[in-house]
PDB file of C-alpha atoms in Angstrom:
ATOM      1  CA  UNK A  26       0.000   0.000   0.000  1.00  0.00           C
ATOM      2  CA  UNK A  27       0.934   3.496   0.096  1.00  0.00           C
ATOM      3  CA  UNK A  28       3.345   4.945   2.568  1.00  0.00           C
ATOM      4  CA  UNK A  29       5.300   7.716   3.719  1.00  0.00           C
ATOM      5  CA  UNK A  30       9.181   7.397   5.751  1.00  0.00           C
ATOM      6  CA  UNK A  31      10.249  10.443   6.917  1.00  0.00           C
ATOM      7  CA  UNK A  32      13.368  10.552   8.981  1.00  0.00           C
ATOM      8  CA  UNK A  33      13.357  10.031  12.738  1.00  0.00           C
ATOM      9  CA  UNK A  34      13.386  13.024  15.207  1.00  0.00           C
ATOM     10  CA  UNK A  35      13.931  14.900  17.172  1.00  0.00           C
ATOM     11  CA  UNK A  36      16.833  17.465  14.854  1.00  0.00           C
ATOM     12  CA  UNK A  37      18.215  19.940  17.271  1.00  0.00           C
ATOM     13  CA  UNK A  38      20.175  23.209  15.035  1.00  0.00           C
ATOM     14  CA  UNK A  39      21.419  26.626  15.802  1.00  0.00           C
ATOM     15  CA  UNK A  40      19.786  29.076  14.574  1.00  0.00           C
ATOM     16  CA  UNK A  41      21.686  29.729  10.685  1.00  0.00           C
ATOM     17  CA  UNK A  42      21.906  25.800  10.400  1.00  0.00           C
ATOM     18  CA  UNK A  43      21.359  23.974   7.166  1.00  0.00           C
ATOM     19  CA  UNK A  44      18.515  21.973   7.520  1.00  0.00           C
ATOM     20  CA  UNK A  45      17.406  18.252   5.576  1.00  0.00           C
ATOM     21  CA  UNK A  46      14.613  16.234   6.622  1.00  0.00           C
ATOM     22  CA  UNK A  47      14.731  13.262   4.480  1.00  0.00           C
ATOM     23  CA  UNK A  48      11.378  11.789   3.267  1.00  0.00           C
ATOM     24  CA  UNK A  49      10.808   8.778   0.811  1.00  0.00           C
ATOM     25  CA  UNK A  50       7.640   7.362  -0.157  1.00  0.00           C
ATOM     26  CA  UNK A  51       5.944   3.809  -1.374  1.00  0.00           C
ATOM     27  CA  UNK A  52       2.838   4.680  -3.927  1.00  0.00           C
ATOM     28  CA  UNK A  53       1.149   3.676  -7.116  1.00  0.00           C
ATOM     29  CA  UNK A  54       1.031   5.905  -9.750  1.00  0.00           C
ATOM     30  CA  UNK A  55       2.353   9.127  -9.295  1.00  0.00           C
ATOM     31  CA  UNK A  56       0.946  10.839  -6.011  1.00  0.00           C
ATOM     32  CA  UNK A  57       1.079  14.552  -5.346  1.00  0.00           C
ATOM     33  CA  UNK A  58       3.420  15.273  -2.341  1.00  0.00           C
ATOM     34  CA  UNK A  59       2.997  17.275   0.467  1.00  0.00           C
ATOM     35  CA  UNK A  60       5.644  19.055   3.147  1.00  0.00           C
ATOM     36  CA  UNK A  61       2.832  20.469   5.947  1.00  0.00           C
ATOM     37  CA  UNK A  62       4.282  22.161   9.511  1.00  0.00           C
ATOM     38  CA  UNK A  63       2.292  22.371  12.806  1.00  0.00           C
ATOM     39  CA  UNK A  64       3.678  24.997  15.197  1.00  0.00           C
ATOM     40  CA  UNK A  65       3.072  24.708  18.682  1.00  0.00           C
ATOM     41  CA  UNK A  66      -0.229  24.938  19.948  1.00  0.00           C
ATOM     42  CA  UNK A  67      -1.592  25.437  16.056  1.00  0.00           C
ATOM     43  CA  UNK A  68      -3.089  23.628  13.650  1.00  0.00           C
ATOM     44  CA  UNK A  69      -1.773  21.687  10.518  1.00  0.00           C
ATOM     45  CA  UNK A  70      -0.342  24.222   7.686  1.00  0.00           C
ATOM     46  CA  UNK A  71       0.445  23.295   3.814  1.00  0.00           C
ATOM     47  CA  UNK A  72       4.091  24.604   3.344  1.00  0.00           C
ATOM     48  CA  UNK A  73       4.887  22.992   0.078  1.00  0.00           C
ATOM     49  CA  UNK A  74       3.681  20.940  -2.425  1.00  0.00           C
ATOM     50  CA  UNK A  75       5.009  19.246  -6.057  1.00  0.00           C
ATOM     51  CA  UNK A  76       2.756  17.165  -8.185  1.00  0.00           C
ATOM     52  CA  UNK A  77       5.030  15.993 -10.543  1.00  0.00           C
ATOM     53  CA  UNK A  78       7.988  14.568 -11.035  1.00  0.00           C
ATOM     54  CA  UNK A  79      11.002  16.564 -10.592  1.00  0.00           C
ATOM     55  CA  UNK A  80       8.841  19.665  -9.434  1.00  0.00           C
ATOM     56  CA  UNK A  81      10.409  21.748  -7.133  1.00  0.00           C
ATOM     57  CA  UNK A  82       8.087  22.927  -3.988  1.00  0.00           C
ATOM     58  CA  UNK A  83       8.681  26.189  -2.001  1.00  0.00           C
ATOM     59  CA  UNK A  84       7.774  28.592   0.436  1.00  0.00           C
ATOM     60  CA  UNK A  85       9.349  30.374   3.748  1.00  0.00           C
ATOM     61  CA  UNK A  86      12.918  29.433   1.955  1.00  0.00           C
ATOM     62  CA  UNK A  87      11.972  25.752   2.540  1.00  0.00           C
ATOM     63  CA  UNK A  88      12.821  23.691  -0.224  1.00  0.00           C
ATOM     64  CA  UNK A  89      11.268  20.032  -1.775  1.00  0.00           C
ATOM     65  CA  UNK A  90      12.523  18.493  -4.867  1.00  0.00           C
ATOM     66  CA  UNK A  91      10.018  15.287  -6.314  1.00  0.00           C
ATOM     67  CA  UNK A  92      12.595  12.662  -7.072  1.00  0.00           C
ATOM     68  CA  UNK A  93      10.473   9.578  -8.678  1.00  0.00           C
ATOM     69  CA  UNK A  94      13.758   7.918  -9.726  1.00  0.00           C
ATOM     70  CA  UNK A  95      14.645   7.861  -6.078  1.00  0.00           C
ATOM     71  CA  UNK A  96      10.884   8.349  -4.635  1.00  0.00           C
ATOM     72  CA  UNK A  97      12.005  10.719  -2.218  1.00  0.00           C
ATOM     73  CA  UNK A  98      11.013  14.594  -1.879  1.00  0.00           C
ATOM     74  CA  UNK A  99      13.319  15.890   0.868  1.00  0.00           C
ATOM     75  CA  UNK A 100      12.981  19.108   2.861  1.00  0.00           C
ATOM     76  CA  UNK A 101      15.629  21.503   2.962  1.00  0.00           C
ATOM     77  CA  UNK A 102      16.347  25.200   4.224  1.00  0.00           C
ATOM     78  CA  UNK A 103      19.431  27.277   3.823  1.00  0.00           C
ATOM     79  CA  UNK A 104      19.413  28.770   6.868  1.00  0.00           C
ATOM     80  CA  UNK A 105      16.841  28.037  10.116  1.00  0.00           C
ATOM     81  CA  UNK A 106      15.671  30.222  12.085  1.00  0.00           C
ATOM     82  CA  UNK A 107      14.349  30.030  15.944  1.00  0.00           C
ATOM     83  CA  UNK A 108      11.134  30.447  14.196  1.00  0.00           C
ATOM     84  CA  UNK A 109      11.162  27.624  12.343  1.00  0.00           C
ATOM     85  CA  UNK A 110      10.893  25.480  15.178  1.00  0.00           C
ATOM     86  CA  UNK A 111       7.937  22.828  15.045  1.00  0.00           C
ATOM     87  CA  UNK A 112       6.646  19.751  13.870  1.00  0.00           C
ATOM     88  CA  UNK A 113       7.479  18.733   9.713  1.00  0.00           C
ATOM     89  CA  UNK A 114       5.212  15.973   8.266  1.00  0.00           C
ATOM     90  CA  UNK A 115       5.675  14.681   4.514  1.00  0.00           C
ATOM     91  CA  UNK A 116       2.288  13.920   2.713  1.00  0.00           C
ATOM     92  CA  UNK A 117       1.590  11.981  -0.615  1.00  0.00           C
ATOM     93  CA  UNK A 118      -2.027  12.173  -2.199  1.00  0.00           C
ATOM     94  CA  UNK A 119      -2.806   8.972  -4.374  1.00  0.00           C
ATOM     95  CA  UNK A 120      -4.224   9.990  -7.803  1.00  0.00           C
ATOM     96  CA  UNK A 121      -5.402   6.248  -7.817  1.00  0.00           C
ATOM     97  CA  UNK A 122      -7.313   5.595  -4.579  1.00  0.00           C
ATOM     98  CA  UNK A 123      -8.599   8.913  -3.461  1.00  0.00           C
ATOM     99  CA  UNK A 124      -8.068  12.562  -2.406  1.00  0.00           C
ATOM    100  CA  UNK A 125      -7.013  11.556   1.575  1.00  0.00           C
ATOM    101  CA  UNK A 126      -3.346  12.239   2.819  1.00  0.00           C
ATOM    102  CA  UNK A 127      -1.284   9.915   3.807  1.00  0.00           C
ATOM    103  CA  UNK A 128       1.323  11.474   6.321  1.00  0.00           C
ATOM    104  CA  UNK A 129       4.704   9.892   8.049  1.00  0.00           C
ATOM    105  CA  UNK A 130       5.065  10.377  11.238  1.00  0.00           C
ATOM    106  CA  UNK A 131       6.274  13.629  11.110  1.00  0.00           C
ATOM    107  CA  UNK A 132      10.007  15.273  12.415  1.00  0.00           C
ATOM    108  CA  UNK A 133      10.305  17.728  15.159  1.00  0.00           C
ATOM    109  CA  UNK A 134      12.669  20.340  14.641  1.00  0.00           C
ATOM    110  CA  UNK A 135      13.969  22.257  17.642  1.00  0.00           C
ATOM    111  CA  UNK A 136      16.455  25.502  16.911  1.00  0.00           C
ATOM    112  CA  UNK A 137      18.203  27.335  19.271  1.00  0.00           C
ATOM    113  CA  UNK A 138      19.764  30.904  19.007  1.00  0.00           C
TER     114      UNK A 138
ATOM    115  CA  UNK B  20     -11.824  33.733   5.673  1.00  0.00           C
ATOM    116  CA  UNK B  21     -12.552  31.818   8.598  1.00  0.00           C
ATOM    117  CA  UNK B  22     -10.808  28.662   8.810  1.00  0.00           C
ATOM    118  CA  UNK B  23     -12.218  25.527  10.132  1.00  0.00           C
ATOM    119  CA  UNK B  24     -13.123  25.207  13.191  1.00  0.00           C
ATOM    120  CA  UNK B  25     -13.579  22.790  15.698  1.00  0.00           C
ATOM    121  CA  UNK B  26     -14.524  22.395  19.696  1.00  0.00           C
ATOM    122  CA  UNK B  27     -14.079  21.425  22.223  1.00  0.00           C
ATOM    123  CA  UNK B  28     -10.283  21.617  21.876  1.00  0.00           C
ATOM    124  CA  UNK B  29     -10.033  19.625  24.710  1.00  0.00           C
ATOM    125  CA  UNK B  30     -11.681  16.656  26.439  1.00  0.00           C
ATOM    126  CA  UNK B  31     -11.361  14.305  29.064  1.00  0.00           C
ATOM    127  CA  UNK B  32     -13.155  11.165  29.604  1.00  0.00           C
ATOM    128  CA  UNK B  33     -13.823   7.940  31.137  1.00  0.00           C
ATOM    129  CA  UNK B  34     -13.120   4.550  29.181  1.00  0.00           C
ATOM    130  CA  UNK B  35     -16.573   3.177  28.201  1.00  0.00           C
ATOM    131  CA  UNK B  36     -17.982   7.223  28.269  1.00  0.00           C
ATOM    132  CA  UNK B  37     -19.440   8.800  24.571  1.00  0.00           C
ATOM    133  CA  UNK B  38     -17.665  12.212  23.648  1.00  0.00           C
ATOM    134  CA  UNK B  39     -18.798  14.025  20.353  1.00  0.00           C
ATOM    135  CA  UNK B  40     -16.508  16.300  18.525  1.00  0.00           C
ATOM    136  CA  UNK B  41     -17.891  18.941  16.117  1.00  0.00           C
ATOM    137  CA  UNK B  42     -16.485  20.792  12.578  1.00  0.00           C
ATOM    138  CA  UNK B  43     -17.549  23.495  10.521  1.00  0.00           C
ATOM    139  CA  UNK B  44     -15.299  23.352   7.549  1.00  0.00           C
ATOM    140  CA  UNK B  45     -14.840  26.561   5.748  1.00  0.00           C
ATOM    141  CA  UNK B  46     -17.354  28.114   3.876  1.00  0.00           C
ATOM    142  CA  UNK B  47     -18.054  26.809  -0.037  1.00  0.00           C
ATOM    143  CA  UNK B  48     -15.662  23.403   1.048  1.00  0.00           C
ATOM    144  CA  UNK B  49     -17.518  20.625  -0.350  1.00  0.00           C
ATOM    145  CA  UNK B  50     -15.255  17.775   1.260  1.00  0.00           C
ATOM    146  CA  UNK B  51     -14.628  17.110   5.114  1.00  0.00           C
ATOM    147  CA  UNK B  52     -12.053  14.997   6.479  1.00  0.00           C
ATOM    148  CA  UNK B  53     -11.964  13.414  10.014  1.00  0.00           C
ATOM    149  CA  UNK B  54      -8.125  12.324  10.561  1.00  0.00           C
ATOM    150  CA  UNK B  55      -6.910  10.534  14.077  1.00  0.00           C
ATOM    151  CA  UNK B  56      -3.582  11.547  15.652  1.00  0.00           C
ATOM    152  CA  UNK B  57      -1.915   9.382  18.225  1.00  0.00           C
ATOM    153  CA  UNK B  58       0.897  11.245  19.706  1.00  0.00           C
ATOM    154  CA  UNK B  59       3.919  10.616  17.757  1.00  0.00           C
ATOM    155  CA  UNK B  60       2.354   9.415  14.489  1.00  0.00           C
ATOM    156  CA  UNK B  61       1.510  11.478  11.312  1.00  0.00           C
ATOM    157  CA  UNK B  62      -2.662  11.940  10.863  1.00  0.00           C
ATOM    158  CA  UNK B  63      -4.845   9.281   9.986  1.00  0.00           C
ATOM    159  CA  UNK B  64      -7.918   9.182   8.102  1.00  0.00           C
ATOM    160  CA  UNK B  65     -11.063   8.195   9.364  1.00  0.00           C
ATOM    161  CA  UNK B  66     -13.325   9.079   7.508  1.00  0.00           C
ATOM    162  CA  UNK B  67     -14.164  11.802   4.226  1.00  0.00           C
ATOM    163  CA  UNK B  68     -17.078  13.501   3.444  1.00  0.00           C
ATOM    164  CA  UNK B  69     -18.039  14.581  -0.029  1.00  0.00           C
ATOM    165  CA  UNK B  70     -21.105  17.370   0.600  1.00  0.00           C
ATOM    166  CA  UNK B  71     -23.139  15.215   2.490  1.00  0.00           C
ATOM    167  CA  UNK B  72     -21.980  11.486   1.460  1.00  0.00           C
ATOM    168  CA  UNK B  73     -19.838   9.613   2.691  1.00  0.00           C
ATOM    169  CA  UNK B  74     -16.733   8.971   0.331  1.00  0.00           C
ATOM    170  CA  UNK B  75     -14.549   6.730   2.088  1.00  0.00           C
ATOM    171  CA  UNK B  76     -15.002   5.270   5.740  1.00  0.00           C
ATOM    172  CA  UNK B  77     -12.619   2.051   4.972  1.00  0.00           C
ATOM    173  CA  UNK B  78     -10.437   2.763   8.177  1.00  0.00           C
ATOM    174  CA  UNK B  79     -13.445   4.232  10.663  1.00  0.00           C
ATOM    175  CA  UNK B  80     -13.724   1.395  13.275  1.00  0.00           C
ATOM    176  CA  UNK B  81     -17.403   1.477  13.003  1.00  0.00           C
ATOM    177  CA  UNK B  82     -18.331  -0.763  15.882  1.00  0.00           C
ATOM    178  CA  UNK B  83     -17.787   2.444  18.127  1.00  0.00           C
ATOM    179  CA  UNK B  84     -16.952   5.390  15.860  1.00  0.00           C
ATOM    180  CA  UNK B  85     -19.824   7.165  14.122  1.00  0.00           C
ATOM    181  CA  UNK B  86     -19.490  10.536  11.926  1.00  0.00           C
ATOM    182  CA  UNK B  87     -22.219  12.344  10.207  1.00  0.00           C
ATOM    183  CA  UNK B  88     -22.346  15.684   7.818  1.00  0.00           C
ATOM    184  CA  UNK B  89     -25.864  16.689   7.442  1.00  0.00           C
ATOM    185  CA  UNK B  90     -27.111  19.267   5.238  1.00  0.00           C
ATOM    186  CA  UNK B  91     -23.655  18.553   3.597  1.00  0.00           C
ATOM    187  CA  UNK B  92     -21.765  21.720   6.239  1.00  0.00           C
ATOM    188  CA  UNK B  93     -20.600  20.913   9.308  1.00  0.00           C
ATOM    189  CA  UNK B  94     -19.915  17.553  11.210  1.00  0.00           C
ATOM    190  CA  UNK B  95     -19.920  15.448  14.423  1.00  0.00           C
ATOM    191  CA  UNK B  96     -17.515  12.443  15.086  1.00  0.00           C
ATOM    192  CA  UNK B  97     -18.833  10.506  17.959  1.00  0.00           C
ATOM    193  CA  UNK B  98     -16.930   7.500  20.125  1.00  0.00           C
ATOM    194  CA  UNK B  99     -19.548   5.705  21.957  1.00  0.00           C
ATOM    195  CA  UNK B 100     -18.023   3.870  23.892  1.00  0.00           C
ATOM    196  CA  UNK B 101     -14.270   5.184  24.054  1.00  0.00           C
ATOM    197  CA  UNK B 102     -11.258   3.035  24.996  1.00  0.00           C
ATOM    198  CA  UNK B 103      -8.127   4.248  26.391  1.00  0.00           C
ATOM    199  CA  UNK B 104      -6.322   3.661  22.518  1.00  0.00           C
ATOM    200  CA  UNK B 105      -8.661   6.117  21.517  1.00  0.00           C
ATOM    201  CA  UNK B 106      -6.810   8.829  23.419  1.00  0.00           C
ATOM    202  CA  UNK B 107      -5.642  11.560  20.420  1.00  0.00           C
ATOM    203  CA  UNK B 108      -5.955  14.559  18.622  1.00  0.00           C
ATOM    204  CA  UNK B 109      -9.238  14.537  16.135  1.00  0.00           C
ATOM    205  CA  UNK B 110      -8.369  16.910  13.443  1.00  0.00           C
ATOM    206  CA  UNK B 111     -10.956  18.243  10.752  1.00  0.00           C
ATOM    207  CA  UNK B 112      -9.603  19.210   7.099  1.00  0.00           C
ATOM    208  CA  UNK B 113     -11.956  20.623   4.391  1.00  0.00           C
ATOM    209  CA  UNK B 114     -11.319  20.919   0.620  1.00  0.00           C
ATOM    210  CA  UNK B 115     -12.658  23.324  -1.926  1.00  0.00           C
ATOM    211  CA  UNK B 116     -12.744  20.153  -4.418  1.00  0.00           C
ATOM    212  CA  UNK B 117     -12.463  16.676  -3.950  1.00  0.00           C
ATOM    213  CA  UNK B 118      -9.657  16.282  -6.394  1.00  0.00           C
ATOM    214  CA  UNK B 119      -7.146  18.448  -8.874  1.00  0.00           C
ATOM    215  CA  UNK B 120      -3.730  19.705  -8.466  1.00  0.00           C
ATOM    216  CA  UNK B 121      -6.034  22.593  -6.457  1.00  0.00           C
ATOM    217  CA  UNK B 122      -7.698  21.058  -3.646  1.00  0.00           C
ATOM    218  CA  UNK B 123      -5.609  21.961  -0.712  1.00  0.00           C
ATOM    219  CA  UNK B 124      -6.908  20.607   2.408  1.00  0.00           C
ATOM    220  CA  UNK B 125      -7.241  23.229   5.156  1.00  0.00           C
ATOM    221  CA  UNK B 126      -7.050  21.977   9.131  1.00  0.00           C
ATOM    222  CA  UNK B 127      -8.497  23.288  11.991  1.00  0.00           C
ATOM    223  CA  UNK B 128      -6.718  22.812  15.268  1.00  0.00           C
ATOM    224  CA  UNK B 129      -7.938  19.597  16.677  1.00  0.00           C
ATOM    225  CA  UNK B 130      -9.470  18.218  19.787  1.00  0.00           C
ATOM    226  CA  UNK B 131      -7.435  16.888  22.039  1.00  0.00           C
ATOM    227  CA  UNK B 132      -9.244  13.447  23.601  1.00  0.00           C
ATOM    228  CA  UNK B 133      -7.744  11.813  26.478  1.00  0.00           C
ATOM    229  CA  UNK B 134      -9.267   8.532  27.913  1.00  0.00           C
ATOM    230  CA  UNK B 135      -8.614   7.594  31.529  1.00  0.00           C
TER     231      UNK B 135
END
């Protein structure tokens, strides 16, 4: 079935870090992918998205590259910032079997000045 | 634009109790998603809405879970009667469009359900 890996947590960073949360994925077809963030004490929040292959997502500096020959679509950011701190789940939509997302477990991201 | 909302944000309860959680999804959204969070896992679906049919309910365990959208707006998830695995955050999405490269799915912040 479909599935989502995304690295284990929790990543700890000073603030200016380079930042990579690795996330591969198991799916039929070719799913749209998904990078959402929950801050503390706030709901879920879309912060990228690529429906292709080789698409590149972005938003906030936060990069996602869709890699089908490697099925992987990686977050990265040049620089963090105290900010940034929260929770990072990687999404895939099926085309085939519906419009629900299928999350990993998300990665918690703590950054420190 | 209002987002979606949801309440209570938190509850706590008795094992064998009934809670009911409610969702108004933002205005025009034609789908509703009820998703399951157990602390340290990504969101799971439970069940989706499309107006006021149900879509897809394959992973709602339906000897105890019960979810309803009528007049195709907002919608109550009900537990009757909870166990102590059903201790998690309840989160509500809604969609403009079931499908597309544009349908976006927009949360609202969860209630938080914990089962002593």
């Amino acid at each position: 079935g479909n599935s989502v890996t995304q690295m284990e947590g929790p990543v700890t960073l000073s603030e200016e870090a380079f930042l990579t949360i690795n996330c591969t994925y198991t799916a039929t077809g070719y799913p749209s992918l998904f990078w959402y963030v929950q801050y503390p004490g706030e709901g879920l929040q879309l912060l990228l998205k690529a429906t292709k292959a080789d698409d590149k997502g972005s938003n906030k500096g936060f990069e996602a590259t869709y890699r089908k020959e490697t099925t992987s679509f990686h977050l990265e950011k040049g620089s963090v910032q105290v900010s940034d701190s929260a929770v990072y789940f990687c999404a895939l939509r099926s085309n085939q079997a519906g419009t629900a997302l299928i999350f990993g477990k998300g990665t918690t991201l703590s950054v420190s000045s | 634009e209002a987002g979606v909302a949801q309440s209570p944000r938190y509850k706590i309860i008795e094992k064998r109790q009934s809670v009911a959680f409610w969702c108004n999804p933002i205005s025009g959204h034609a789908t509703l998603y009820w998703y399951q969070q157990i602390l340290g896992q990504g969101p799971k679906l439970l069940i989706q809405f499309q107006n006021n049919g149900v879509v897809d309910d394959s992973q709602l365990p339906k000897d105890r879970f019960s979810a309803e959208r009528l007049k195709g707006v907002d919608s109550t998830l009900k537990i009757q009667p909870a166990k102590l695995e059903d201790s998690a955050v309840y989160l509500c999405a809604s969609s403009l469009v079931p499908g597309g490269l544009y349908n976006e799915q927009f949360f609202g912040p969860g209630t938080r359900l914990t089962v002593l």
